[in-house]
Amino acid sequence: MERTAAEAAAGGKGAWRDGAVTYLHLLFYIAISGGQIFFNKASHQSNPSLSRHHPLPSSLPPRFSGGFCLRVRWVLSSKEINFPYPVALTLLHMVFSSVVCFAITKIFKIVKIEEGMTTDIYISSVIPIGAMFAMTLWLGNSAYLYISVAFAQMLKAIMPVAVFLLGAAFGLEEMSCKMLAIMSVISVGVIVASVGEITISWVGVVYQMGGVVAEALRLIFIEIFLKKKGVRLNLISMMYYVSPCSALCLFIPWLFLEKPKMDESASWNFPPFTLFLNCLCTFILNMSVFLVISRTSALTARVTGVVRDWSVVLLSAAIFADTQLTFINIIGYAIAIAGVVAYNNHKLKPKPQGNEQQSADSKANPGSPQDVETSISTKEAS
């Protein structure tokens, strides 16, 4: 009897510890993801030539004081960071990711590269995925030059609509009244949020929506890659193959679009240590997504993403001077998020057959296609 009570107490303590670690993983993902968004936004926003769009605040709100306030002021200072080149920034991210993945897999051999990759699969699947990943990050970073962080997050809520419509066009999704209703709710919410935007820049909207379409295409290509090609890759393996391809796809537009501007302008500045931190945050973000999914589930990761989006919207309104939330903004975004939650619940609802086996396979192999698809679907917060 005493032994049973002791075992129960030990089991309860172990469960509490396990739950605490899980919540720490979720909080870390929210923090690093939101932090990377603000990091990239600050890096782009500090360009003096764009001050007509988003003037930098001369001071932060009094409630943001102490060390956090000093760090935010340092990042926003144009004397420290002046790098309004989104293609170059994203290219550096992909080069950094390629180098780190190569070191992990080939030099230190911490992670083994999954087998099954052929030249035909690489050309037909990995290159399109890498190209769309490059477009997603390029256009998403460019949008921050023209629109606020909060409004960019609101526009991202339209993502399930783009994924569903393109999936239906590729024969991966089936039209249904329920899905059409969910898509309508999300669309109405985003439209309402856009109407409530005070200082809207249509150039920024086009960039952001282009990024959404590119991300949707990337997810479609990933689904085709996983379902039709049958290759199982963990996140490191996927990044090992995709990152160099994305870097090459970004190098070409950088060479013709941004390199001449960088050569002409002597005012841009990105301290090496800050650049390293920015690239490291991007890589850690991808790793945190993998950890969250492997420890919890795909549904938990997506719901956590919704919490992250709300946190970014509210915090950006307090930090950045270019963010002015209106009541219509909040109502529209709330409607869109309600649709996104319904979409996630519908897409990730367990199937009536084979649930137990699928759950066991997922735990036994955290790098399974479902994990990779969901982890890659969480866009790098750029």
mmCIF file of C-alpha atoms in Angstrom:
data_model
loop_
_atom_site.group_PDB
_atom_site.id
_atom_site.type_symbol
_atom_site.label_atom_id
_atom_site.label_comp_id
_atom_site.label_asym_id
_atom_site.label_seq_id
_atom_site.Cartn_x
_atom_site.Cartn_y
_atom_site.Cartn_z
ATOM 1 C CA MET A 1 0.000 0.000 0.000
ATOM 2 C CA GLU A 2 2.779 2.377 0.953
ATOM 3 C CA ARG A 3 4.664 1.367 -2.174
ATOM 4 C CA THR A 4 1.627 2.084 -4.333
ATOM 5 C CA ALA A 5 1.223 5.524 -2.787
ATOM 6 C CA ALA A 6 4.916 6.258 -3.322
ATOM 7 C CA GLU A 7 4.720 5.155 -6.946
ATOM 8 C CA ALA A 8 1.615 7.307 -7.469
ATOM 9 C CA ALA A 9 3.374 10.320 -5.931
ATOM 10 C CA ALA A 10 6.438 9.732 -8.108
ATOM 11 C CA GLY A 11 4.242 9.342 -11.173
ATOM 12 C CA GLY A 12 2.386 12.560 -10.389
ATOM 13 C CA LYS A 13 5.661 14.429 -9.911
ATOM 14 C CA GLY A 14 6.959 13.035 -13.216
ATOM 15 C CA ALA A 15 3.783 14.056 -15.035
ATOM 16 C CA TRP A 16 3.990 17.565 -13.585
ATOM 17 C CA ARG A 17 7.627 17.862 -14.651
ATOM 18 C CA ASP A 18 6.824 16.567 -18.141
ATOM 19 C CA GLY A 19 3.960 19.044 -18.487
ATOM 20 C CA ALA A 20 6.158 21.924 -17.314
ATOM 21 C CA VAL A 21 8.818 21.053 -19.899
ATOM 22 C CA THR A 22 6.168 20.923 -22.617
ATOM 23 C CA TYR A 23 4.852 24.379 -21.695
ATOM 24 C CA LEU A 24 8.415 25.699 -21.668
ATOM 25 C CA HIS A 25 8.830 24.411 -25.216
ATOM 26 C CA LEU A 26 5.622 26.197 -26.266
ATOM 27 C CA LEU A 27 6.615 29.456 -24.580
ATOM 28 C CA PHE A 28 10.075 29.291 -26.147
ATOM 29 C CA TYR A 29 8.536 28.792 -29.600
ATOM 30 C CA ILE A 30 6.224 31.790 -29.133
ATOM 31 C CA ALA A 31 9.106 33.939 -27.864
ATOM 32 C CA ILE A 32 11.635 33.042 -30.567
ATOM 33 C CA SER A 33 9.067 33.210 -33.374
ATOM 34 C CA GLY A 34 7.668 36.574 -32.334
ATOM 35 C CA GLY A 35 11.148 37.873 -31.569
ATOM 36 C CA GLN A 36 12.393 36.989 -35.055
ATOM 37 C CA ILE A 37 9.484 38.890 -36.615
ATOM 38 C CA PHE A 38 10.366 42.013 -34.632
ATOM 39 C CA PHE A 39 14.075 41.499 -35.367
ATOM 40 C CA ASN A 40 13.550 41.466 -39.144
ATOM 41 C CA LYS A 41 11.013 44.264 -39.032
ATOM 42 C CA ALA A 42 13.411 46.485 -37.106
ATOM 43 C CA SER A 43 16.258 45.681 -39.485
ATOM 44 C CA HIS A 44 14.232 46.796 -42.495
ATOM 45 C CA GLN A 45 12.333 49.651 -40.902
ATOM 46 C CA SER A 46 15.419 51.582 -39.947
ATOM 47 C CA ASN A 47 16.096 52.617 -43.553
ATOM 48 C CA PRO A 48 15.909 56.433 -43.564
ATOM 49 C CA SER A 49 14.653 56.507 -47.165
ATOM 50 C CA LEU A 50 11.499 54.726 -46.018
ATOM 51 C CA SER A 51 10.750 57.122 -43.195
ATOM 52 C CA ARG A 52 7.905 58.570 -45.183
ATOM 53 C CA HIS A 53 6.116 55.219 -44.801
ATOM 54 C CA HIS A 54 6.969 54.383 -41.207
ATOM 55 C CA PRO A 55 8.808 57.028 -39.187
ATOM 56 C CA LEU A 56 10.795 55.600 -36.307
ATOM 57 C CA PRO A 57 9.589 56.453 -32.829
ATOM 58 C CA SER A 58 11.708 59.001 -31.013
ATOM 59 C CA SER A 59 10.937 57.194 -27.785
ATOM 60 C CA LEU A 60 9.154 54.095 -26.633
ATOM 61 C CA PRO A 61 6.106 54.030 -24.386
ATOM 62 C CA PRO A 62 6.954 54.564 -20.704
ATOM 63 C CA ARG A 63 5.662 51.113 -19.784
ATOM 64 C CA PHE A 64 8.536 49.532 -21.735
ATOM 65 C CA SER A 65 11.449 50.337 -19.490
ATOM 66 C CA GLY A 66 14.567 48.666 -18.198
ATOM 67 C CA GLY A 67 16.712 46.217 -20.128
ATOM 68 C CA PHE A 68 14.008 45.206 -22.601
ATOM 69 C CA CYS A 69 13.446 48.829 -23.541
ATOM 70 C CA LEU A 70 17.162 49.381 -24.096
ATOM 71 C CA ARG A 71 17.435 46.347 -26.350
ATOM 72 C CA VAL A 72 14.438 47.400 -28.440
ATOM 73 C CA ARG A 73 15.802 50.934 -28.792
ATOM 74 C CA TRP A 74 19.152 49.512 -29.861
ATOM 75 C CA VAL A 75 17.589 47.352 -32.572
ATOM 76 C CA LEU A 76 15.431 50.195 -33.877
ATOM 77 C CA SER A 77 18.295 52.695 -33.965
ATOM 78 C CA SER A 78 19.293 53.527 -37.540
ATOM 79 C CA LYS A 79 22.831 54.131 -36.268
ATOM 80 C CA GLU A 80 23.087 50.439 -35.421
ATOM 81 C CA ILE A 81 21.049 48.698 -38.116
ATOM 82 C CA ASN A 82 20.343 50.027 -41.597
ATOM 83 C CA PHE A 83 19.859 47.066 -43.894
ATOM 84 C CA PRO A 84 16.757 47.549 -46.082
ATOM 85 C CA TYR A 85 17.575 44.630 -48.375
ATOM 86 C CA PRO A 86 15.115 41.768 -47.787
ATOM 87 C CA VAL A 87 16.522 39.525 -50.531
ATOM 88 C CA ALA A 88 20.039 39.823 -49.134
ATOM 89 C CA LEU A 89 18.828 39.164 -45.586
ATOM 90 C CA THR A 90 16.903 36.063 -46.626
ATOM 91 C CA LEU A 91 19.840 34.878 -48.742
ATOM 92 C CA LEU A 92 22.108 35.140 -45.691
ATOM 93 C CA HIS A 93 19.575 33.136 -43.668
ATOM 94 C CA MET A 94 19.595 30.324 -46.215
ATOM 95 C CA VAL A 95 23.399 30.284 -46.522
ATOM 96 C CA PHE A 96 23.689 30.110 -42.733
ATOM 97 C CA SER A 97 21.134 27.297 -42.584
ATOM 98 C CA SER A 98 22.962 25.383 -45.329
ATOM 99 C CA VAL A 99 26.302 25.660 -43.527
ATOM 100 C CA VAL A 100 24.860 24.618 -40.153
ATOM 101 C CA CYS A 101 22.963 21.650 -41.612
ATOM 102 C CA PHE A 102 26.085 20.513 -43.477
ATOM 103 C CA ALA A 103 28.120 20.723 -40.275
ATOM 104 C CA ILE A 104 25.493 18.816 -38.283
ATOM 105 C CA THR A 105 25.112 16.017 -40.819
ATOM 106 C CA LYS A 106 28.503 15.697 -42.530
ATOM 107 C CA ILE A 107 31.144 17.034 -40.146
ATOM 108 C CA PHE A 108 29.874 16.273 -36.645
ATOM 109 C CA LYS A 109 27.395 13.622 -37.873
ATOM 110 C CA ILE A 110 24.920 14.400 -35.115
ATOM 111 C CA VAL A 111 21.954 13.713 -37.416
ATOM 112 C CA LYS A 112 21.884 11.167 -40.207
ATOM 113 C CA ILE A 113 20.555 12.218 -43.594
ATOM 114 C CA GLU A 114 17.545 10.132 -44.549
ATOM 115 C CA GLU A 115 17.977 7.936 -47.611
ATOM 116 C CA GLY A 116 15.734 7.841 -50.650
ATOM 117 C CA MET A 117 16.644 11.131 -52.325
ATOM 118 C CA THR A 118 17.364 10.782 -56.056
ATOM 119 C CA THR A 119 18.270 13.278 -58.774
ATOM 120 C CA ASP A 120 14.790 12.974 -60.290
ATOM 121 C CA ILE A 121 13.083 13.629 -56.952
ATOM 122 C CA TYR A 122 15.401 16.550 -56.221
ATOM 123 C CA ILE A 123 14.673 18.214 -59.568
ATOM 124 C CA SER A 124 10.929 17.557 -59.577
ATOM 125 C CA SER A 125 10.203 18.201 -55.888
ATOM 126 C CA VAL A 126 13.004 19.795 -53.865
ATOM 127 C CA ILE A 127 13.798 22.575 -56.355
ATOM 128 C CA PRO A 128 10.146 23.761 -56.571
ATOM 129 C CA ILE A 129 9.894 23.637 -52.757
ATOM 130 C CA GLY A 130 13.144 25.576 -52.400
ATOM 131 C CA ALA A 131 12.087 28.147 -54.987
ATOM 132 C CA MET A 132 8.739 28.750 -53.290
ATOM 133 C CA PHE A 133 10.427 28.914 -49.882
ATOM 134 C CA ALA A 134 12.746 31.606 -51.257
ATOM 135 C CA MET A 135 9.797 33.539 -52.693
ATOM 136 C CA THR A 136 7.902 33.253 -49.414
ATOM 137 C CA LEU A 137 10.723 34.695 -47.348
ATOM 138 C CA TRP A 138 11.676 37.334 -49.922
ATOM 139 C CA LEU A 139 8.162 38.725 -50.348
ATOM 140 C CA GLY A 140 7.345 38.382 -46.654
ATOM 141 C CA ASN A 141 10.436 40.352 -45.635
ATOM 142 C CA SER A 142 9.760 42.964 -48.339
ATOM 143 C CA ALA A 143 6.269 43.546 -46.966
ATOM 144 C CA TYR A 144 7.720 44.838 -43.680
ATOM 145 C CA LEU A 145 9.155 47.783 -45.604
ATOM 146 C CA TYR A 146 5.653 49.074 -46.262
ATOM 147 C CA ILE A 147 3.158 47.710 -43.744
ATOM 148 C CA SER A 148 3.116 47.225 -39.995
ATOM 149 C CA VAL A 149 3.885 43.946 -38.240
ATOM 150 C CA ALA A 150 0.315 43.736 -36.954
ATOM 151 C CA PHE A 151 -1.272 44.227 -40.375
ATOM 152 C CA ALA A 152 1.145 41.708 -41.932
ATOM 153 C CA GLN A 153 0.040 39.102 -39.382
ATOM 154 C CA MET A 154 -3.598 39.879 -40.136
ATOM 155 C CA LEU A 155 -3.046 39.317 -43.853
ATOM 156 C CA LYS A 156 -1.290 36.009 -43.109
ATOM 157 C CA ALA A 157 -4.572 34.726 -41.698
ATOM 158 C CA ILE A 158 -5.733 34.267 -45.307
ATOM 159 C CA MET A 159 -3.195 31.425 -45.676
ATOM 160 C CA PRO A 160 -5.691 28.529 -45.208
ATOM 161 C CA VAL A 161 -7.826 29.966 -48.025
ATOM 162 C CA ALA A 162 -4.880 30.020 -50.427
ATOM 163 C CA VAL A 163 -3.794 26.511 -49.395
ATOM 164 C CA PHE A 164 -7.317 25.126 -49.797
ATOM 165 C CA LEU A 165 -7.980 26.707 -53.206
ATOM 166 C CA LEU A 166 -4.606 25.689 -54.639
ATOM 167 C CA GLY A 167 -4.968 22.233 -53.081
ATOM 168 C CA ALA A 168 -8.321 21.841 -54.782
ATOM 169 C CA ALA A 169 -6.771 22.944 -58.089
ATOM 170 C CA PHE A 170 -4.044 20.299 -57.702
ATOM 171 C CA GLY A 171 -6.598 17.641 -56.725
ATOM 172 C CA LEU A 172 -5.405 17.397 -53.107
ATOM 173 C CA GLU A 173 -8.488 18.922 -51.484
ATOM 174 C CA GLU A 174 -12.174 18.156 -51.849
ATOM 175 C CA MET A 175 -14.723 20.927 -52.023
ATOM 176 C CA SER A 176 -17.343 20.786 -49.284
ATOM 177 C CA CYS A 177 -19.927 23.155 -47.862
ATOM 178 C CA LYS A 178 -18.181 23.172 -44.481
ATOM 179 C CA MET A 179 -14.804 24.074 -45.970
ATOM 180 C CA LEU A 180 -16.327 26.774 -48.172
ATOM 181 C CA ALA A 181 -18.040 28.247 -45.106
ATOM 182 C CA ILE A 182 -14.748 28.265 -43.175
ATOM 183 C CA MET A 183 -12.940 29.891 -46.108
ATOM 184 C CA SER A 184 -15.662 32.526 -46.322
ATOM 185 C CA VAL A 185 -15.326 33.357 -42.614
ATOM 186 C CA ILE A 186 -11.541 33.770 -42.919
ATOM 187 C CA SER A 187 -11.869 35.906 -46.056
ATOM 188 C CA VAL A 188 -14.484 38.179 -44.511
ATOM 189 C CA GLY A 189 -12.335 38.593 -41.404
ATOM 190 C CA VAL A 190 -9.254 39.596 -43.409
ATOM 191 C CA ILE A 191 -11.291 42.027 -45.525
ATOM 192 C CA VAL A 192 -12.770 43.651 -42.422
ATOM 193 C CA ALA A 193 -9.306 43.916 -40.841
ATOM 194 C CA SER A 194 -7.982 45.531 -44.043
ATOM 195 C CA VAL A 195 -10.821 48.047 -44.122
ATOM 196 C CA GLY A 196 -9.944 49.018 -40.562
ATOM 197 C CA GLU A 197 -6.290 49.710 -41.421
ATOM 198 C CA ILE A 198 -5.593 53.443 -41.103
ATOM 199 C CA THR A 199 -2.440 53.830 -43.206
ATOM 200 C CA ILE A 200 -2.630 51.022 -45.754
ATOM 201 C CA SER A 201 0.112 50.572 -48.359
ATOM 202 C CA TRP A 202 -1.057 48.541 -51.323
ATOM 203 C CA VAL A 203 2.525 47.798 -52.318
ATOM 204 C CA GLY A 204 3.011 46.117 -48.952
ATOM 205 C CA VAL A 205 -0.292 44.268 -49.331
ATOM 206 C CA VAL A 206 0.778 42.933 -52.736
ATOM 207 C CA TYR A 207 4.115 41.778 -51.316
ATOM 208 C CA GLN A 208 2.428 40.051 -48.370
ATOM 209 C CA MET A 209 -0.253 38.378 -50.471
ATOM 210 C CA GLY A 210 2.417 37.254 -52.928
ATOM 211 C CA GLY A 211 4.244 35.695 -50.013
ATOM 212 C CA VAL A 212 1.043 33.963 -48.926
ATOM 213 C CA VAL A 213 0.518 32.476 -52.396
ATOM 214 C CA ALA A 214 4.148 31.337 -52.558
ATOM 215 C CA GLU A 215 3.842 29.726 -49.127
ATOM 216 C CA ALA A 216 0.634 27.973 -50.163
ATOM 217 C CA LEU A 217 2.343 26.611 -53.274
ATOM 218 C CA ARG A 218 5.236 25.430 -51.139
ATOM 219 C CA LEU A 219 2.883 23.494 -48.884
ATOM 220 C CA ILE A 220 1.196 21.949 -51.919
ATOM 221 C CA PHE A 221 4.565 20.865 -53.319
ATOM 222 C CA ILE A 222 5.535 19.428 -49.933
ATOM 223 C CA GLU A 223 2.308 17.440 -49.773
ATOM 224 C CA ILE A 224 2.891 16.081 -53.268
ATOM 225 C CA PHE A 225 6.483 15.294 -52.310
ATOM 226 C CA LEU A 226 5.430 13.375 -49.201
ATOM 227 C CA LYS A 227 2.391 11.576 -50.566
ATOM 228 C CA LYS A 228 3.415 10.770 -54.131
ATOM 229 C CA LYS A 229 7.182 10.440 -53.817
ATOM 230 C CA GLY A 230 7.066 8.534 -50.527
ATOM 231 C CA VAL A 231 10.306 10.009 -49.150
ATOM 232 C CA ARG A 232 10.486 10.338 -45.360
ATOM 233 C CA LEU A 233 12.660 13.221 -44.170
ATOM 234 C CA ASN A 234 13.178 14.718 -40.749
ATOM 235 C CA LEU A 235 13.461 18.493 -40.437
ATOM 236 C CA ILE A 236 17.279 18.604 -40.588
ATOM 237 C CA SER A 237 17.267 16.459 -43.725
ATOM 238 C CA MET A 238 14.629 18.672 -45.329
ATOM 239 C CA MET A 239 16.579 21.830 -44.499
ATOM 240 C CA TYR A 240 19.804 20.178 -45.710
ATOM 241 C CA TYR A 241 18.289 19.686 -49.172
ATOM 242 C CA VAL A 242 16.060 22.772 -49.410
ATOM 243 C CA SER A 243 18.294 25.522 -47.953
ATOM 244 C CA PRO A 244 21.020 25.446 -50.652
ATOM 245 C CA CYS A 245 18.364 25.428 -53.362
ATOM 246 C CA SER A 246 16.604 28.402 -51.761
ATOM 247 C CA ALA A 247 19.918 30.241 -51.446
ATOM 248 C CA LEU A 248 20.603 29.745 -55.164
ATOM 249 C CA CYS A 249 17.097 30.945 -56.069
ATOM 250 C CA LEU A 250 17.638 34.074 -53.936
ATOM 251 C CA PHE A 251 21.140 34.749 -55.259
ATOM 252 C CA ILE A 252 19.880 35.512 -58.777
ATOM 253 C CA PRO A 253 17.362 38.266 -57.825
ATOM 254 C CA TRP A 254 19.838 39.645 -55.272
ATOM 255 C CA LEU A 255 22.526 39.898 -57.956
ATOM 256 C CA PHE A 256 20.309 41.934 -60.282
ATOM 257 C CA LEU A 257 17.947 43.778 -57.917
ATOM 258 C CA GLU A 258 19.791 44.558 -54.697
ATOM 259 C CA LYS A 259 23.509 44.241 -55.291
ATOM 260 C CA PRO A 260 23.652 47.369 -57.520
ATOM 261 C CA LYS A 261 21.804 49.353 -54.838
ATOM 262 C CA MET A 262 24.134 48.060 -52.129
ATOM 263 C CA ASP A 263 27.158 49.020 -54.236
ATOM 264 C CA GLU A 264 25.803 52.533 -54.819
ATOM 265 C CA SER A 265 24.770 53.140 -51.226
ATOM 266 C CA ALA A 266 27.455 53.420 -48.596
ATOM 267 C CA SER A 267 25.008 54.055 -45.765
ATOM 268 C CA TRP A 268 23.787 50.499 -45.171
ATOM 269 C CA ASN A 269 25.082 48.829 -42.062
ATOM 270 C CA PHE A 270 24.552 45.432 -40.452
ATOM 271 C CA PRO A 271 27.078 44.628 -37.709
ATOM 272 C CA PRO A 272 28.465 41.083 -38.116
ATOM 273 C CA PHE A 273 27.500 40.027 -34.602
ATOM 274 C CA THR A 274 23.925 41.280 -35.083
ATOM 275 C CA LEU A 275 23.777 39.502 -38.427
ATOM 276 C CA PHE A 276 24.951 36.283 -36.789
ATOM 277 C CA LEU A 277 22.287 36.588 -34.092
ATOM 278 C CA ASN A 278 19.612 37.220 -36.715
ATOM 279 C CA CYS A 279 20.591 34.134 -38.719
ATOM 280 C CA LEU A 280 20.912 32.054 -35.556
ATOM 281 C CA CYS A 281 17.425 33.083 -34.413
ATOM 282 C CA THR A 282 16.030 31.967 -37.756
ATOM 283 C CA PHE A 283 17.672 28.564 -37.480
ATOM 284 C CA ILE A 284 16.623 28.114 -33.846
ATOM 285 C CA LEU A 285 13.070 29.024 -34.822
ATOM 286 C CA ASN A 286 12.932 26.124 -37.267
ATOM 287 C CA MET A 287 14.345 23.803 -34.617
ATOM 288 C CA SER A 288 11.808 24.994 -32.026
ATOM 289 C CA VAL A 289 8.957 24.138 -34.377
ATOM 290 C CA PHE A 290 10.330 20.617 -34.712
ATOM 291 C CA LEU A 291 10.649 20.242 -30.937
ATOM 292 C CA VAL A 292 7.091 21.462 -30.316
ATOM 293 C CA ILE A 293 5.599 19.042 -32.828
ATOM 294 C CA SER A 294 7.684 16.067 -31.704
ATOM 295 C CA ARG A 295 6.733 16.702 -28.058
ATOM 296 C CA THR A 296 3.052 17.534 -28.540
ATOM 297 C CA SER A 297 1.138 17.329 -31.819
ATOM 298 C CA ALA A 298 0.546 19.153 -35.065
ATOM 299 C CA LEU A 299 -2.711 20.609 -33.725
ATOM 300 C CA THR A 300 -0.970 21.998 -30.633
ATOM 301 C CA ALA A 301 1.669 23.602 -32.841
ATOM 302 C CA ARG A 302 -0.947 25.310 -34.983
ATOM 303 C CA VAL A 303 -2.948 26.535 -31.998
ATOM 304 C CA THR A 304 0.287 27.833 -30.474
ATOM 305 C CA GLY A 305 0.880 29.659 -33.752
ATOM 306 C CA VAL A 306 -2.471 31.412 -33.354
ATOM 307 C CA VAL A 307 -1.492 32.521 -29.836
ATOM 308 C CA ARG A 308 1.829 33.740 -31.247
ATOM 309 C CA ASP A 309 0.067 35.780 -33.932
ATOM 310 C CA TRP A 310 -2.173 37.506 -31.398
ATOM 311 C CA SER A 311 0.832 38.229 -29.171
ATOM 312 C CA VAL A 312 2.757 39.738 -32.101
ATOM 313 C CA VAL A 313 -0.188 41.920 -33.134
ATOM 314 C CA LEU A 314 -0.736 43.325 -29.645
ATOM 315 C CA LEU A 315 2.944 43.747 -28.810
ATOM 316 C CA SER A 316 3.736 45.431 -32.121
ATOM 317 C CA ALA A 317 1.003 47.962 -31.417
ATOM 318 C CA ALA A 318 2.831 48.859 -28.212
ATOM 319 C CA ILE A 319 6.352 48.928 -29.668
ATOM 320 C CA PHE A 320 6.192 50.284 -33.215
ATOM 321 C CA ALA A 321 4.961 53.770 -34.028
ATOM 322 C CA ASP A 322 3.631 52.629 -37.426
ATOM 323 C CA THR A 323 1.118 50.280 -35.775
ATOM 324 C CA GLN A 324 -2.219 51.786 -34.814
ATOM 325 C CA LEU A 325 -4.855 49.159 -34.126
ATOM 326 C CA THR A 326 -8.468 50.142 -34.589
ATOM 327 C CA PHE A 327 -11.580 48.448 -33.277
ATOM 328 C CA ILE A 328 -12.396 47.291 -36.826
ATOM 329 C CA ASN A 329 -8.872 45.806 -37.110
ATOM 330 C CA ILE A 330 -9.362 43.741 -33.982
ATOM 331 C CA ILE A 331 -12.884 42.595 -34.915
ATOM 332 C CA GLY A 332 -11.799 41.570 -38.412
ATOM 333 C CA TYR A 333 -8.742 39.728 -37.145
ATOM 334 C CA ALA A 334 -10.805 37.958 -34.477
ATOM 335 C CA ILE A 335 -13.218 36.748 -37.185
ATOM 336 C CA ALA A 336 -10.323 35.532 -39.343
ATOM 337 C CA ILE A 337 -8.658 33.731 -36.421
ATOM 338 C CA ALA A 338 -11.956 32.028 -35.559
ATOM 339 C CA GLY A 339 -12.008 30.694 -39.114
ATOM 340 C CA VAL A 340 -8.355 29.594 -38.858
ATOM 341 C CA VAL A 341 -9.068 27.697 -35.622
ATOM 342 C CA ALA A 342 -12.038 25.981 -37.288
ATOM 343 C CA TYR A 343 -9.823 25.109 -40.267
ATOM 344 C CA ASN A 344 -7.104 23.636 -38.038
ATOM 345 C CA ASN A 345 -9.668 21.637 -36.090
ATOM 346 C CA HIS A 346 -11.204 20.306 -39.298
ATOM 347 C CA LYS A 347 -7.919 19.422 -41.009
ATOM 348 C CA LEU A 348 -6.223 17.874 -37.978
ATOM 349 C CA LYS A 349 -9.202 16.030 -36.527
ATOM 350 C CA PRO A 350 -8.163 12.401 -35.896
ATOM 351 C CA LYS A 351 -9.438 9.896 -38.442
ATOM 352 C CA PRO A 352 -11.875 7.280 -37.125
ATOM 353 C CA GLN A 353 -9.686 4.436 -38.438
ATOM 354 C CA GLY A 354 -6.144 3.705 -37.379
ATOM 355 C CA ASN A 355 -5.870 6.479 -34.807
ATOM 356 C CA GLU A 356 -3.932 4.462 -32.276
ATOM 357 C CA GLN A 357 -1.506 3.105 -34.862
ATOM 358 C CA GLN A 358 -0.986 6.573 -36.388
ATOM 359 C CA SER A 359 -0.313 8.063 -32.953
ATOM 360 C CA ALA A 360 2.167 5.327 -32.113
ATOM 361 C CA ASP A 361 3.970 5.785 -35.452
ATOM 362 C CA SER A 362 4.143 9.544 -34.897
ATOM 363 C CA LYS A 363 5.730 9.136 -31.461
ATOM 364 C CA ALA A 364 8.118 6.474 -32.685
ATOM 365 C CA ASN A 365 9.189 8.581 -35.669
ATOM 366 C CA PRO A 366 8.998 12.335 -34.977
ATOM 367 C CA GLY A 367 10.499 12.973 -38.404
ATOM 368 C CA SER A 368 7.548 11.352 -40.171
ATOM 369 C CA PRO A 369 5.915 13.052 -43.171
ATOM 370 C CA GLN A 370 3.146 14.514 -41.024
ATOM 371 C CA ASP A 371 5.695 16.120 -38.714
ATOM 372 C CA VAL A 372 7.812 17.426 -41.557
ATOM 373 C CA GLU A 373 4.805 18.816 -43.399
ATOM 374 C CA THR A 374 3.507 20.649 -40.361
ATOM 375 C CA SER A 375 6.892 21.871 -39.216
ATOM 376 C CA ILE A 376 7.730 23.205 -42.641
ATOM 377 C CA SER A 377 4.255 24.721 -42.946
ATOM 378 C CA THR A 378 4.951 27.007 -40.034
ATOM 379 C CA LYS A 379 6.509 29.863 -41.950
ATOM 380 C CA GLU A 380 9.861 31.136 -40.923
ATOM 381 C CA ALA A 381 9.078 34.327 -39.039
ATOM 382 C CA SER A 382 10.781 36.573 -41.412
#
